[in-house]
Coordinates of C-alpha atoms in Angstrom, one line a residue:
Chain D
M17 CA 0.2 0.2 -0.6
Q18 CA 1.6 3.4 -0.7
S19 CA 0.6 6.6 1.8
T20 CA -1.2 9.1 0.3
P21 CA -0.4 12.7 0.9
L22 CA -3.2 13.5 2.4
R23 CA -2.2 12.7 6.3
G24 CA -2.8 15.7 8.6
V25 CA -6.1 18.0 9.4
L26 CA -8.6 17.9 6.5
A27 CA -11.8 19.9 7.0
P28 CA -15.2 18.3 5.3
V29 CA -15.4 21.2 4.1
V30 CA -19.2 22.7 4.7
T31 CA -20.9 23.7 1.2
S32 CA -21.7 27.4 0.0
F33 CA -25.4 27.8 -1.1
K34 CA -27.1 30.9 -2.9
A35 CA -30.6 32.4 -2.4
D36 CA -32.2 29.3 -4.5
L37 CA -30.5 26.8 -2.3
S38 CA -28.3 25.7 -5.5
P39 CA -24.6 25.4 -4.7
D40 CA -22.5 28.5 -4.7
P41 CA -19.4 27.4 -6.6
E42 CA -17.6 31.0 -5.6
R43 CA -17.7 30.9 -1.8
F44 CA -17.3 27.6 -1.9
I45 CA -13.7 27.8 -4.1
R46 CA -12.9 30.9 -1.6
H47 CA -13.4 28.9 1.5
C48 CA -10.9 25.4 0.0
K49 CA -8.8 28.0 -0.7
W50 CA -8.4 29.3 2.9
L51 CA -8.9 26.1 4.5
L52 CA -5.4 24.9 2.1
S53 CA -3.4 27.7 3.3
E54 CA -4.0 26.7 6.7
N55 CA -2.5 23.8 6.3
C56 CA -6.2 22.0 5.9
G57 CA -6.9 19.0 2.6
L58 CA -9.9 18.9 1.9
A59 CA -12.8 16.7 2.4
V60 CA -15.2 17.8 0.1
F61 CA -19.0 16.2 0.4
G62 CA -18.7 15.0 3.9
T63 CA -21.5 14.5 5.9
N64 CA -20.8 18.3 7.1
S65 CA -21.6 19.7 2.9
E66 CA -24.0 18.4 3.6
A67 CA -23.3 16.0 0.9
N68 CA -26.3 13.8 1.0
S69 CA -28.6 16.7 0.1
M70 CA -27.0 17.3 -3.2
A71 CA -28.1 15.1 -6.5
A72 CA -24.6 13.2 -8.3
E73 CA -24.5 16.3 -10.5
E74 CA -24.3 19.1 -8.1
R75 CA -21.5 17.3 -6.8
M76 CA -19.2 16.6 -9.5
M77 CA -20.0 20.1 -10.9
L78 CA -18.7 21.4 -7.7
L79 CA -14.7 18.9 -8.0
E80 CA -14.6 20.3 -11.6
V81 CA -15.1 24.1 -10.5
L82 CA -12.8 23.5 -7.7
L83 CA -10.4 21.7 -10.3
A84 CA -10.4 24.0 -12.5
S85 CA -10.0 27.0 -10.2
G86 CA -6.4 25.6 -9.6
I87 CA -7.0 23.3 -6.2
P88 CA -4.6 20.5 -6.5
P89 CA -6.4 16.8 -6.7
S90 CA -3.9 15.9 -4.5
R91 CA -4.9 17.4 -0.9
M92 CA -8.7 16.2 -1.6
M93 CA -10.6 13.4 -0.8
P94 CA -14.8 13.6 -1.1
G95 CA -16.9 11.4 -0.4
T96 CA -18.1 9.6 -2.9
G97 CA -20.6 6.8 -0.7
C98 CA -24.3 6.9 -1.7
C99 CA -27.0 4.2 -1.0
S100 CA -26.6 3.0 -4.4
V101 CA -23.9 1.5 -6.0
T102 CA -24.0 2.7 -9.6
E103 CA -24.4 6.5 -8.0
T104 CA -21.4 5.5 -5.7
V105 CA -19.5 4.3 -8.6
R106 CA -20.2 7.3 -10.7
L107 CA -18.8 9.7 -8.4
T108 CA -15.8 7.6 -7.5
A109 CA -14.4 6.9 -10.9
H110 CA -15.1 10.7 -11.1
A111 CA -12.7 11.2 -8.4
V112 CA -10.6 8.7 -9.3
K113 CA -9.9 9.8 -12.9
H114 CA -10.5 13.9 -11.9
G115 CA -6.8 12.7 -9.7
C116 CA -8.5 12.6 -6.1
A117 CA -5.8 11.3 -3.6
G118 CA -8.5 9.3 -2.0
V119 CA -12.1 9.3 -1.6
L120 CA -14.3 8.7 1.5
M121 CA -17.0 6.1 1.5
L122 CA -20.1 5.3 3.6
P123 CA -21.9 2.1 2.9
P124 CA -24.3 1.9 1.5
F125 CA -26.9 3.6 4.3
Y126 CA -30.4 2.8 3.6
Y127 CA -31.2 -0.7 3.9
K128 CA -30.2 -1.5 8.2
Q129 CA -29.5 -4.4 9.6
V130 CA -27.5 -5.7 6.4
G131 CA -24.7 -7.8 7.4
E132 CA -20.9 -8.2 6.4
E133 CA -21.6 -10.0 3.9
G134 CA -23.9 -7.8 2.1
L135 CA -21.1 -5.0 2.9
Y136 CA -18.6 -6.8 1.5
R137 CA -19.8 -7.2 -1.9
Y138 CA -21.2 -3.6 -2.1
F139 CA -17.3 -2.9 -1.4
S140 CA -15.8 -5.5 -3.5
E141 CA -18.2 -3.9 -6.9
V142 CA -17.3 -0.1 -6.2
I143 CA -14.0 -1.3 -6.4
Q144 CA -14.1 -3.4 -9.3
R145 CA -16.2 -1.4 -11.5
V146 CA -13.9 1.5 -11.0
G147 CA -11.2 -0.4 -11.8
D148 CA -8.7 1.9 -11.1
A149 CA -5.1 1.5 -9.5
R150 CA -5.1 5.0 -8.5
L151 CA -8.2 4.1 -6.5
R152 CA -8.2 4.8 -2.1
I153 CA -10.1 4.2 -0.4
Y154 CA -10.9 5.6 3.1
L155 CA -13.8 4.0 4.6
Y156 CA -16.6 6.2 6.2
H157 CA -18.0 5.1 9.9
I158 CA -20.1 7.6 11.3
P159 CA -23.0 5.3 13.1
P160 CA -24.6 7.8 15.3
V161 CA -25.9 9.2 11.2
A162 CA -25.7 6.4 8.7
V163 CA -26.3 3.7 11.3
V164 CA -24.6 1.2 9.7
G165 CA -21.4 1.0 10.5
I166 CA -18.0 -0.4 9.5
T167 CA -16.8 -3.0 11.8
P168 CA -13.6 -4.5 12.1
H169 CA -13.5 -8.6 10.3
L170 CA -15.4 -6.3 7.3
V171 CA -11.7 -3.9 6.8
E172 CA -10.3 -7.1 7.6
R173 CA -11.4 -8.8 4.8
L174 CA -11.2 -5.9 2.3
L175 CA -7.9 -5.6 3.3
K176 CA -7.2 -9.3 2.4
A177 CA -9.2 -9.0 -0.8
Y178 CA -8.1 -5.0 -2.0
P179 CA -4.7 -4.3 -0.2
D180 CA -4.1 -1.3 -2.6
A181 CA -7.5 0.1 -2.6
I182 CA -8.2 0.0 1.1
A183 CA -6.5 3.0 2.1
G184 CA -7.6 4.0 5.9
M185 CA -10.7 5.2 7.7
K186 CA -12.4 7.6 9.4
D187 CA -14.4 6.8 12.4
S188 CA -16.8 9.2 13.5
S189 CA -18.1 7.1 16.0
G190 CA -17.2 9.1 18.9
D191 CA -16.1 5.6 20.7
W192 CA -12.2 5.5 21.3
N193 CA -12.5 2.2 22.0
N194 CA -13.1 1.5 18.5
T195 CA -10.8 3.7 17.5
K196 CA -8.2 2.2 19.9
T197 CA -9.0 -1.6 17.6
Y198 CA -8.7 -0.5 14.6
L199 CA -5.3 1.3 15.3
E200 CA -4.6 -2.1 17.0
A201 CA -5.5 -4.4 14.8
F202 CA -4.5 -2.7 11.5
A203 CA -2.6 0.4 11.5
V204 CA 0.1 -0.4 14.5
R205 CA 0.5 -4.8 14.6
A206 CA 3.0 -5.4 11.4
G207 CA 1.7 -7.4 8.9
L208 CA -1.2 -7.6 7.6
A209 CA -2.3 -3.6 6.6
P210 CA 0.6 -1.6 7.5
G211 CA 0.3 2.5 6.7
F212 CA -3.5 2.0 7.2
E213 CA -4.6 4.9 7.8
M214 CA -6.5 6.3 10.5
F215 CA -8.5 9.3 10.7
V216 CA -10.6 10.3 14.3
G217 CA -13.9 12.6 13.1
S218 CA -13.0 14.9 15.7
E219 CA -10.4 16.7 17.0
R220 CA -11.3 15.7 20.3
F221 CA -9.6 12.3 20.0
L222 CA -6.7 13.9 17.7
L223 CA -3.5 13.5 19.8
A224 CA -5.1 10.0 21.5
N225 CA -5.2 9.5 17.9
M226 CA -1.8 10.4 16.9
R227 CA 0.1 8.5 19.8
H228 CA -1.8 5.8 19.2
G229 CA -0.2 5.8 15.3
G230 CA -3.1 7.6 13.6
V231 CA -3.0 9.9 10.4
G232 CA -4.4 12.9 11.3
T233 CA -8.4 14.1 11.8
I234 CA -11.1 14.6 9.0
S235 CA -13.0 17.6 11.7
A236 CA -15.9 19.6 11.0
T237 CA -15.0 22.2 13.2
A238 CA -11.3 22.5 10.6
N239 CA -13.7 24.8 8.7
V240 CA -14.0 27.5 11.6
N241 CA -10.7 26.2 13.8
P242 CA -7.9 25.1 11.4
A243 CA -5.3 26.6 12.7
A244 CA -5.4 25.8 16.0
I245 CA -6.2 21.8 15.5
H246 CA -3.4 21.9 12.9
K247 CA -0.7 22.9 15.4
L248 CA -1.4 20.1 17.1
Y249 CA -1.5 17.8 15.2
V250 CA 2.3 18.6 13.8
E251 CA 3.0 19.2 17.8
W252 CA 1.9 16.4 19.4
N253 CA 4.8 14.5 20.2
D254 CA 7.2 17.7 21.3
A255 CA 5.9 18.4 25.1
E256 CA 7.6 21.8 25.1
T257 CA 4.1 22.6 23.7
N258 CA 2.1 21.6 26.2
P259 CA 0.2 18.7 23.6
E260 CA -2.6 17.6 26.9
H261 CA -3.3 21.9 27.0
Q262 CA -3.9 22.6 23.2
Q263 CA -6.2 19.0 23.1
A264 CA -8.0 20.6 25.6
Q265 CA -8.3 24.1 24.3
L266 CA -10.2 22.8 21.5
N267 CA -12.3 20.6 22.8
V268 CA -13.6 24.1 23.9
V269 CA -13.9 25.4 20.5
R270 CA -15.7 22.2 19.5
D271 CA -18.4 22.3 22.3
V272 CA -19.5 25.7 21.5
F273 CA -20.4 24.3 17.8
A274 CA -21.5 20.8 19.2
S275 CA -24.1 22.7 21.5
K276 CA -27.8 21.3 21.8
S277 CA -28.5 25.0 22.1
F278 CA -27.4 25.3 18.0
P279 CA -30.1 23.5 15.7
S280 CA -26.9 21.7 14.3
M281 CA -23.4 21.5 14.1
V282 CA -23.3 22.3 10.2
A283 CA -25.3 24.9 10.6
S284 CA -23.1 26.6 13.6
L285 CA -20.0 26.5 11.4
K286 CA -22.0 27.8 8.4
Q287 CA -22.6 30.4 10.7
A288 CA -19.7 31.3 12.7
I289 CA -18.4 32.1 8.8
A290 CA -20.9 34.4 8.1
L291 CA -20.1 36.0 10.8
S292 CA -15.8 35.8 10.2
T293 CA -16.4 37.1 6.3
N294 CA -19.4 39.8 7.0
D295 CA -21.3 37.7 4.7
P296 CA -24.7 36.4 5.7
D297 CA -25.1 34.5 2.8
W298 CA -22.8 31.8 4.8
G299 CA -25.3 31.1 7.0
R300 CA -27.8 29.4 4.7
V301 CA -28.4 25.4 5.0
R302 CA -30.7 23.3 2.6
P303 CA -33.5 21.0 4.7
P304 CA -34.1 19.2 6.0
L305 CA -31.2 21.4 7.9
V306 CA -32.2 24.6 8.8
E307 CA -30.1 27.8 9.8
L308 CA -29.3 29.3 13.3
T309 CA -31.8 31.1 14.0
V310 CA -30.7 35.5 14.8
E311 CA -31.2 35.0 18.8
Q312 CA -29.1 31.3 18.3
A313 CA -26.1 33.2 15.9
T314 CA -26.0 36.3 18.9
A315 CA -25.3 33.3 21.2
L316 CA -22.9 32.1 19.4
A317 CA -20.7 34.8 18.6
A318 CA -21.5 35.1 22.6
E319 CA -20.4 32.0 23.4
L320 CA -17.2 32.1 21.2
K321 CA -15.6 35.5 22.9
N322 CA -16.1 34.0 25.8
V323 CA -13.4 30.8 25.0
Q324 CA -10.3 31.0 24.3
G325 CA -9.1 31.1 20.9
G326 CA -13.3 31.3 19.9
L327 CA -12.4 35.4 19.2
G328 CA -9.9 34.5 16.4
I329 CA -12.7 32.5 14.9
L330 CA -14.9 35.4 14.3
E331 CA -12.5 38.5 13.7
A332 CA -12.5 38.5 10.0
R333 CA -11.1 36.7 7.8
S334 CA -7.9 38.4 5.6
S335 CA -9.9 41.3 2.8
D336 CA -8.7 38.7 0.4
Y337 CA -10.7 36.5 2.0
Chain R
M25 CA -58.9 16.9 -1.8
Q26 CA -59.5 14.9 -4.3
S27 CA -59.2 11.0 -4.1
T28 CA -57.2 9.3 -6.4
P29 CA -57.9 5.8 -8.1
L30 CA -54.8 4.8 -6.0
R31 CA -57.2 2.9 -3.4
G32 CA -56.9 -0.5 -2.3
V33 CA -53.6 -3.2 -2.5
L34 CA -50.6 -2.4 -4.1
A35 CA -47.4 -4.4 -4.6
P36 CA -44.6 -2.1 -4.2
V37 CA -42.9 -3.8 -7.2
V38 CA -39.9 -5.7 -6.7
T39 CA -36.8 -5.5 -9.9
S40 CA -35.8 -8.0 -11.6
F41 CA -31.7 -7.3 -12.1
K42 CA -30.0 -8.5 -14.9
A43 CA -26.4 -11.2 -14.0
D44 CA -24.5 -7.1 -14.6
L45 CA -26.9 -6.0 -11.3
S46 CA -28.5 -3.5 -13.9
P47 CA -32.1 -3.1 -13.7
D48 CA -34.1 -5.9 -16.5
P49 CA -36.8 -4.1 -17.9
E50 CA -38.5 -7.3 -19.5
R51 CA -38.9 -9.7 -16.4
F52 CA -40.1 -6.2 -14.8
I53 CA -42.7 -5.0 -16.7
R54 CA -43.7 -8.7 -16.9
H55 CA -44.0 -9.1 -13.5
C56 CA -46.1 -5.6 -12.8
K57 CA -48.4 -6.9 -16.2
W58 CA -49.5 -10.0 -13.5
L59 CA -49.7 -7.3 -10.1
L60 CA -52.3 -5.4 -12.4
S61 CA -54.3 -8.7 -13.4
E62 CA -54.3 -9.1 -9.8
N63 CA -55.7 -6.5 -8.9
C64 CA -52.6 -5.1 -7.7
G65 CA -51.7 -1.5 -7.7
L66 CA -48.2 -1.0 -8.4
A67 CA -46.0 1.7 -6.3
V68 CA -42.9 0.8 -8.2
F69 CA -39.8 2.0 -6.3
G70 CA -40.4 1.2 -2.4
T71 CA -38.1 -0.4 -0.2
N72 CA -38.8 -3.5 -1.2
S73 CA -37.6 -2.5 -4.7
E74 CA -35.1 -1.7 -3.9
A75 CA -35.3 2.2 -5.1
N76 CA -32.5 3.4 -3.1
S77 CA -30.3 0.6 -4.8
M78 CA -30.7 2.3 -7.8
A79 CA -29.6 5.7 -9.6
A80 CA -32.2 7.8 -10.3
E81 CA -31.8 7.6 -13.8
E82 CA -32.0 3.8 -13.1
R83 CA -35.6 4.4 -12.0
M84 CA -36.5 7.1 -15.0
M85 CA -35.9 5.0 -17.6
L86 CA -37.8 1.5 -15.9
L87 CA -40.9 4.4 -15.5
E88 CA -40.4 5.0 -19.0
V89 CA -40.3 1.7 -20.2
L90 CA -43.3 0.8 -18.0
L91 CA -45.6 2.9 -19.3
A92 CA -44.7 2.5 -22.8
S93 CA -45.1 -1.1 -22.3
G94 CA -48.6 -0.1 -22.0
I95 CA -49.3 -0.3 -18.0
P96 CA -51.7 2.8 -17.0
P97 CA -50.1 6.0 -14.7
S98 CA -53.7 5.8 -13.4
R99 CA -52.3 2.4 -11.6
M100 CA -49.2 3.8 -10.0
M101 CA -47.5 5.5 -7.0
P102 CA -43.6 5.6 -7.5
G103 CA -41.4 6.3 -4.8
T104 CA -39.8 9.7 -5.5
G105 CA -37.9 10.3 -2.2
C106 CA -34.6 11.1 -2.2
C107 CA -31.8 12.5 0.6
S108 CA -31.6 15.5 -1.8
V109 CA -33.8 18.0 -2.4
T110 CA -32.6 18.3 -5.5
E111 CA -33.3 14.7 -6.8
T112 CA -36.5 14.4 -4.4
V113 CA -37.7 17.3 -7.1
R114 CA -36.6 15.5 -10.0
L115 CA -37.9 12.1 -10.3
T116 CA -41.2 13.4 -8.4
A117 CA -41.8 16.2 -11.4
H118 CA -40.4 13.4 -13.7
A119 CA -43.9 11.5 -12.1
V120 CA -46.2 13.7 -12.3
K121 CA -45.0 15.0 -16.2
H122 CA -46.3 11.3 -16.7
G123 CA -49.4 11.2 -15.3
C124 CA -48.9 9.2 -12.5
A125 CA -51.8 9.1 -9.8
G126 CA -49.4 9.9 -6.9
V127 CA -46.1 9.5 -5.7
L128 CA -44.9 7.9 -2.6
M129 CA -42.3 9.9 -0.3
L130 CA -39.5 9.3 2.1
P131 CA -38.8 12.0 4.2
P132 CA -34.9 12.9 3.7
F133 CA -33.1 9.9 5.6
Y134 CA -29.2 10.4 5.6
Y135 CA -29.3 13.3 8.5
K136 CA -31.2 12.0 12.0
Q137 CA -32.9 14.3 14.3
V138 CA -33.8 16.6 12.1
G139 CA -36.7 17.5 14.3
E140 CA -40.3 19.3 11.9
E141 CA -39.6 22.4 11.1
G142 CA -36.6 21.0 8.8
L143 CA -38.9 18.3 7.5
Y144 CA -41.5 20.9 6.7
R145 CA -39.7 23.1 5.0
Y146 CA -38.1 19.9 2.9
F147 CA -41.6 18.9 1.9
S148 CA -43.1 22.4 1.3
E149 CA -39.5 23.3 -1.4
V150 CA -40.5 19.8 -3.5
I151 CA -44.0 20.9 -3.6
Q152 CA -43.2 24.3 -4.2
R153 CA -40.4 23.1 -7.0
V154 CA -43.1 20.7 -8.7
G155 CA -45.5 23.2 -9.3
D156 CA -47.6 20.6 -10.7
A157 CA -51.4 20.4 -9.4
R158 CA -52.0 17.1 -10.5
L159 CA -48.7 16.3 -7.4
R160 CA -50.3 14.0 -4.5
I161 CA -48.0 12.7 -1.9
Y162 CA -48.4 10.2 -0.4
L163 CA -45.7 10.7 2.5
Y164 CA -44.1 7.5 3.9
H165 CA -43.3 6.4 6.9
I166 CA -40.9 3.9 7.9
P167 CA -39.0 4.7 11.3
P168 CA -37.2 0.9 11.0
V169 CA -34.8 1.8 7.8
A170 CA -35.3 5.5 7.0
V171 CA -35.2 6.3 11.0
V172 CA -36.2 10.2 10.4
G173 CA -40.2 9.3 10.6
I174 CA -43.7 11.5 9.6
T175 CA -45.6 12.9 13.2
P176 CA -48.9 14.2 13.0
H177 CA -48.5 17.9 13.9
L178 CA -46.0 17.7 10.1
V179 CA -48.3 16.2 8.7
E180 CA -51.4 18.7 9.8
R181 CA -49.0 21.9 8.6
L182 CA -48.5 20.2 5.8
L183 CA -52.4 19.6 5.1
K184 CA -53.0 23.0 5.9
A185 CA -50.3 24.2 3.4
Y186 CA -50.7 22.1 0.9
P187 CA -54.4 20.4 1.4
D188 CA -55.1 18.5 -2.7
A189 CA -50.7 17.6 -2.8
I190 CA -50.7 15.8 0.2
A191 CA -53.0 12.5 -0.6
G192 CA -52.3 10.3 2.1
M193 CA -49.4 8.6 3.9
K194 CA -48.7 4.7 4.3
D195 CA -47.3 3.6 7.6
S196 CA -45.1 0.4 8.0
S197 CA -44.2 1.4 11.4
G198 CA -45.4 -1.5 12.3
D199 CA -47.8 0.1 15.3
W200 CA -51.3 -0.1 14.6
N201 CA -51.5 2.2 17.4
N202 CA -49.2 5.2 15.3
T203 CA -51.8 4.1 12.3
K204 CA -54.8 4.5 14.2
T205 CA -53.4 8.3 15.5
Y206 CA -53.5 9.0 11.9
L207 CA -56.8 7.3 10.8
E208 CA -58.3 9.7 14.2
A209 CA -56.8 12.8 13.6
F210 CA -56.5 12.5 9.3
A211 CA -59.1 10.1 7.8
V212 CA -62.1 10.0 10.2
R213 CA -62.4 13.3 11.4
A214 CA -64.4 16.0 9.4
G215 CA -63.0 19.3 8.8
L216 CA -59.4 19.7 8.5
A217 CA -58.7 16.7 5.6
P218 CA -61.6 14.5 4.2
G219 CA -60.5 12.6 2.3
F220 CA -57.1 11.9 3.7
E221 CA -55.7 8.5 2.4
M222 CA -54.3 5.9 4.9
F223 CA -52.2 2.2 4.0
V224 CA -50.6 0.4 6.4
G225 CA -47.2 -1.0 4.9
S226 CA -48.1 -4.7 6.0
E227 CA -51.0 -6.4 5.5
R228 CA -51.3 -7.5 8.9
F229 CA -53.2 -4.3 9.7
L230 CA -55.4 -4.3 6.7
L231 CA -58.6 -5.6 8.5
A232 CA -58.1 -2.6 11.1
N233 CA -57.2 -0.1 9.1
M234 CA -60.2 -0.9 6.5
R235 CA -62.5 -1.1 10.5
H236 CA -61.1 2.5 11.3
G237 CA -61.3 4.5 7.4
G238 CA -58.0 3.2 5.8
V239 CA -57.9 3.1 2.2
G240 CA -55.7 -0.1 1.7
T241 CA -51.9 -1.4 2.0
I242 CA -48.8 -0.8 0.0
S243 CA -46.9 -4.4 1.0
A244 CA -44.2 -6.1 -0.1
T245 CA -45.5 -9.3 0.2
A246 CA -48.2 -8.5 -2.7
N247 CA -45.0 -8.8 -4.9
V248 CA -46.0 -13.0 -4.3
N249 CA -50.1 -12.9 -2.6
P250 CA -51.9 -10.2 -4.4
A251 CA -55.2 -12.0 -4.6
A252 CA -54.9 -13.4 -0.8
I253 CA -54.9 -9.8 0.2
H254 CA -57.0 -8.5 -2.8
K255 CA -60.3 -10.8 -1.3
L256 CA -59.7 -9.5 2.4
Y257 CA -59.2 -5.9 1.3
V258 CA -62.6 -6.4 -0.9
E259 CA -64.4 -8.3 1.6
W260 CA -63.5 -6.8 4.8
N261 CA -66.9 -5.9 5.8
D262 CA -68.9 -9.2 4.6
A263 CA -68.8 -11.2 8.3
E264 CA -70.1 -13.9 5.7
T265 CA -67.1 -14.1 4.2
N266 CA -64.6 -14.4 8.0
P267 CA -62.4 -11.5 7.5
E268 CA -61.1 -12.8 10.8
H269 CA -59.9 -15.9 9.2
Q270 CA -58.7 -14.6 6.0
Q271 CA -56.7 -11.8 7.6
A272 CA -55.2 -14.5 10.3
Q273 CA -54.6 -16.8 6.8
L274 CA -52.9 -13.8 5.4
N275 CA -50.7 -13.4 9.2
V276 CA -49.2 -16.8 8.2
V277 CA -47.8 -16.0 4.6
R278 CA -46.7 -13.1 5.6
D279 CA -44.5 -14.3 8.2
V280 CA -42.9 -17.0 6.3
F281 CA -41.3 -14.3 3.7
A282 CA -41.1 -12.1 7.1
S283 CA -38.9 -15.0 8.9
K284 CA -35.5 -14.1 10.7
S285 CA -34.4 -16.8 8.8
F286 CA -34.2 -15.1 5.6
P287 CA -31.2 -12.6 4.9
S288 CA -34.3 -10.0 3.8
M289 CA -38.0 -9.8 3.1
V290 CA -36.6 -8.5 -1.0
A291 CA -34.8 -11.4 -1.0
S292 CA -37.0 -14.5 -0.3
L293 CA -40.0 -12.4 -1.9
K294 CA -37.5 -12.7 -5.6
Q295 CA -36.7 -16.3 -5.1
A296 CA -40.0 -17.2 -4.1
I297 CA -40.7 -15.6 -7.0
A298 CA -38.3 -17.6 -8.7
L299 CA -39.6 -20.4 -7.8
S300 CA -42.8 -19.7 -8.8
T301 CA -41.6 -19.1 -12.4
N302 CA -39.7 -21.6 -12.4
D303 CA -36.4 -18.9 -13.5
P304 CA -33.9 -18.2 -11.1
D305 CA -32.5 -14.8 -12.4
W306 CA -35.5 -13.7 -10.3
G307 CA -33.8 -14.4 -6.7
R308 CA -30.8 -11.2 -7.8
V309 CA -30.7 -8.7 -5.6
R310 CA -27.9 -5.9 -5.1
P311 CA -25.3 -5.5 -2.7
P312 CA -25.7 -5.0 0.1
L313 CA -28.4 -6.8 0.5
V314 CA -27.5 -10.5 -0.7
E315 CA -29.8 -13.4 -2.1
L316 CA -31.0 -16.4 -0.4
T317 CA -28.2 -19.4 0.0
V318 CA -29.4 -23.1 -1.4
E319 CA -30.6 -24.1 1.8
Q320 CA -32.3 -21.0 3.1
A321 CA -34.5 -21.4 -0.9
T322 CA -35.0 -25.0 0.0
A323 CA -36.1 -24.2 3.5
L324 CA -38.7 -21.4 2.3
A325 CA -40.6 -23.9 -0.6
A326 CA -40.7 -26.3 2.3
E327 CA -42.4 -23.8 4.7
L328 CA -44.6 -22.1 2.2
K329 CA -46.1 -26.0 0.8
N330 CA -46.9 -26.1 5.0
V331 CA -49.4 -23.6 5.1
Q332 CA -52.3 -22.7 4.0
G333 CA -52.0 -20.6 0.5
G334 CA -48.3 -21.3 0.7
L335 CA -48.6 -23.8 -2.3
G336 CA -50.7 -21.5 -4.7
I337 CA -47.1 -18.8 -4.5
L338 CA -45.1 -21.8 -5.3
E339 CA -47.2 -23.1 -8.2
A340 CA -46.3 -21.8 -12.0
R341 CA -47.5 -18.8 -13.2
S342 CA -50.3 -18.9 -16.2
S343 CA -47.8 -19.8 -19.0
D344 CA -47.4 -16.6 -20.8
Y345 CA -46.4 -14.6 -17.5

């Protein structure tokens, strides 16, 4: 297995929408370029990107405009997992053809309790149909949303059959013991899968992940707080930088966005970008998500001002943003 | 609100696939015509149709070939609900444009715990974008699969805002008390929504539904046992036909297909059609579903032979099938 240049911090990039709810390529490109300048890789079309609220054509269009704007595919890990094997193949082949370094793949999530054999056949079918040696899949485990999850034995079978295509995993279970199980089984132990790249789905587990052989985080909050998260990623093994304290500070900022007093993480992140760019259009979400009310937006700003590192998130970005 | 000609028994039509897993229009048309001849309406592209395992283009292609084969759109209620509002609008507009009497609409099912307001906005957006007075939506409540469900207050809001577009509901909660709540609130009580059409998602509740003001059932088992289900639909109010006994017999047949010893209802139904048509190609499912093993297929046949009404399901259909 070859390692990819994706290790580190990636943002599941929030997607800007126009007033008619169509994708807004201009703001999207600007946000992606800012994230890259903050050392963030681009996990476009993830859960926090409202990817599943978009049609396949909208996702492919946005990927193409990003590439046309000069953003390197080597820093991209688009989400391509749909309920339908034909749609997943289409989006995955499109991403690989355009040189994306990896893809983040949800399991098919409509049918529940489908069992390991069915999921194994599904991923096998995708890999064989895409049929491209450049394909690097990061399996996406997010049971609180997809309900259908990935199991260690499924990963073991897939790695045996497709050691080049299965590159790693994003664990958004929110359960550190689950991440640790995968790290010990596939990332650390020699043999089966040297280099299996384990990302945690929240920077809350970044320090622990790095200490146990993980490679980084793909975290929603990287949309607004990329510098501080990247700093911990770089300094985790340098005791003089007090990584535990850095981790604690990241957690406090994350707590603000994940607060149950806001309708969703996606909406809170977009509202923070709207505030920091002085551009209310950024607050828009597609239904079934709802944006923050004026009162909630005021509360979010107040809470951010109250936490260390929060004020920087609210301050206007560089004038060329 | 106008009533539609869809009342009665509808089958969420199982979808035939070729060896390469592409949709198989020939077998699909034949099965649909047989269902019509058995007085079954066609709820194509439902859960048991593996609709969410297909791309939008595949669903639209199949709908068009059905219509081209002469099947009347007045007997069709295609499933059109996707995670993405743009895809749902596309499929819904396509169905309405082709004259389908109704559409069965899942709520957007990727994001969980989205709340009533988000779902209200989603359905509003779909209705306004489709913008066609012929649109008749049957809301699809199936929490065991979609997880995201429909609530009475959501229905109340939608009926107030869109009394013509919201035609009824399919309740696949498996909870009779839930169905009863909707019947009492919207179908029976005068006022708000005379004619709100309530279908149960399993024929197990058909007799109760008809006795409380419901209009029929959209049931997976109608793919294999349509005549007996239709008989109860016609005779439910005729004590001489012993509807309770009919209901009990339907339940026994359903229990065979829903048995946990088979991988899924979809796979069991397709296997039964494969047996009854002597056509093993019917057994095929798309991953993540898996077909029955040879042992399971043998067990299914044996169990059907053991229950009243089961043998008829296995006997070859008319030679022109």
